[in-house]
Tab-separated table of C-alpha atoms in Angstrom:
chain	number	residue	atom	x	y	z
A	1	MET	CA	87.753	90.959	111.761
A	2	VAL	CA	89.298	93.771	109.712
A	3	PHE	CA	87.601	97.177	109.766
A	4	ARG	CA	87.193	98.618	106.258
A	5	PRO	CA	85.916	102.183	106.073
A	6	LYS	CA	83.875	103.323	103.085
A	7	HIS	CA	86.777	104.748	101.038
A	8	ASP	CA	89.317	102.106	101.961
A	9	PRO	CA	92.175	101.958	99.400
A	10	LEU	CA	92.337	98.176	99.836
A	11	ARG	CA	88.749	97.668	98.755
A	12	GLY	CA	88.778	95.200	95.902
A	13	VAL	CA	92.194	93.761	96.820
A	14	VAL	CA	91.901	90.151	97.981
A	15	LEU	CA	94.334	89.333	100.790
A	16	SER	CA	94.480	86.897	103.646
A	17	PRO	CA	93.543	88.618	106.928
A	18	ASN	CA	97.101	88.164	108.219
A	19	LEU	CA	98.678	89.708	105.105
A	20	GLU	CA	96.181	92.577	105.125
A	21	ARG	CA	97.013	93.334	108.770
A	22	GLN	CA	100.740	93.303	107.970
A	23	LEU	CA	100.249	95.634	105.000
A	24	ARG	CA	98.173	98.037	107.100
A	25	ASP	CA	100.857	97.948	109.813
A	26	ILE	CA	103.485	98.900	107.218
A	27	ALA	CA	101.266	101.724	105.955
A	28	ILE	CA	100.596	103.035	109.479
A	29	THR	CA	104.298	102.918	110.338
A	30	THR	CA	105.151	104.746	107.103
A	31	ALA	CA	102.503	107.402	107.764
A	32	ASN	CA	103.746	107.918	111.332
A	33	THR	CA	107.345	108.176	110.131
A	34	ARG	CA	106.337	110.760	107.545
A	35	ARG	CA	104.341	112.768	110.120
A	36	ASN	CA	107.229	112.778	112.576
A	37	LYS	CA	109.862	113.405	109.882
A	38	GLY	CA	111.746	110.318	111.000
A	39	LEU	CA	114.038	107.957	109.156
A	40	PHE	CA	112.324	105.389	106.952
A	41	ARG	CA	112.972	101.678	107.262
A	42	ASN	CA	113.201	99.493	104.194
A	43	VAL	CA	110.717	96.772	103.337
A	44	LEU	CA	111.457	93.935	100.936
A	45	PHE	CA	108.552	92.268	99.143
A	46	TYR	CA	109.602	88.918	97.744
A	47	GLY	CA	107.911	85.908	96.230
A	48	PRO	CA	107.229	84.173	92.961
A	49	PRO	CA	105.923	86.091	89.941
A	50	GLY	CA	102.207	86.807	89.832
A	51	THR	CA	101.580	86.968	93.573
A	52	GLY	CA	100.640	90.667	93.727
A	53	LYS	CA	103.852	92.311	94.932
A	54	THR	CA	103.704	95.112	92.362
A	55	LEU	CA	99.975	95.657	92.931
A	56	LEU	CA	100.537	96.053	96.669
A	57	LEU	CA	103.352	98.529	96.088
A	58	LYS	CA	101.077	100.563	93.815
A	59	VAL	CA	98.313	100.578	96.457
A	60	LEU	CA	100.589	101.308	99.454
A	61	PRO	CA	100.994	105.081	98.796
A	62	ASN	CA	97.200	105.410	98.636
A	63	ILE	CA	96.871	103.675	101.992
A	64	VAL	CA	99.506	105.942	103.565
A	65	ALA	CA	97.797	109.067	102.190
A	66	TRP	CA	94.434	107.787	103.435
A	67	ILE	CA	95.816	107.128	106.942
A	68	MET	CA	97.426	110.582	107.105
A	69	GLN	CA	93.983	112.180	106.667
A	70	PHE	CA	93.108	111.175	110.243
């Protein structure tokens, strides 16, 4: 079960539980890297057109900002 707080940036985005967990892991890692002023790793989103890659990349900064509030 995935915990979704009230102001979750992923609210309204339909993902499989596995993909949602992976996206949250990427966001948490990015937030931790930013906090610790570390070197960023690259992530490649690939797949056929219309699968939500661009949408996820637009939502990802909101997730990172949301995580950094805690």
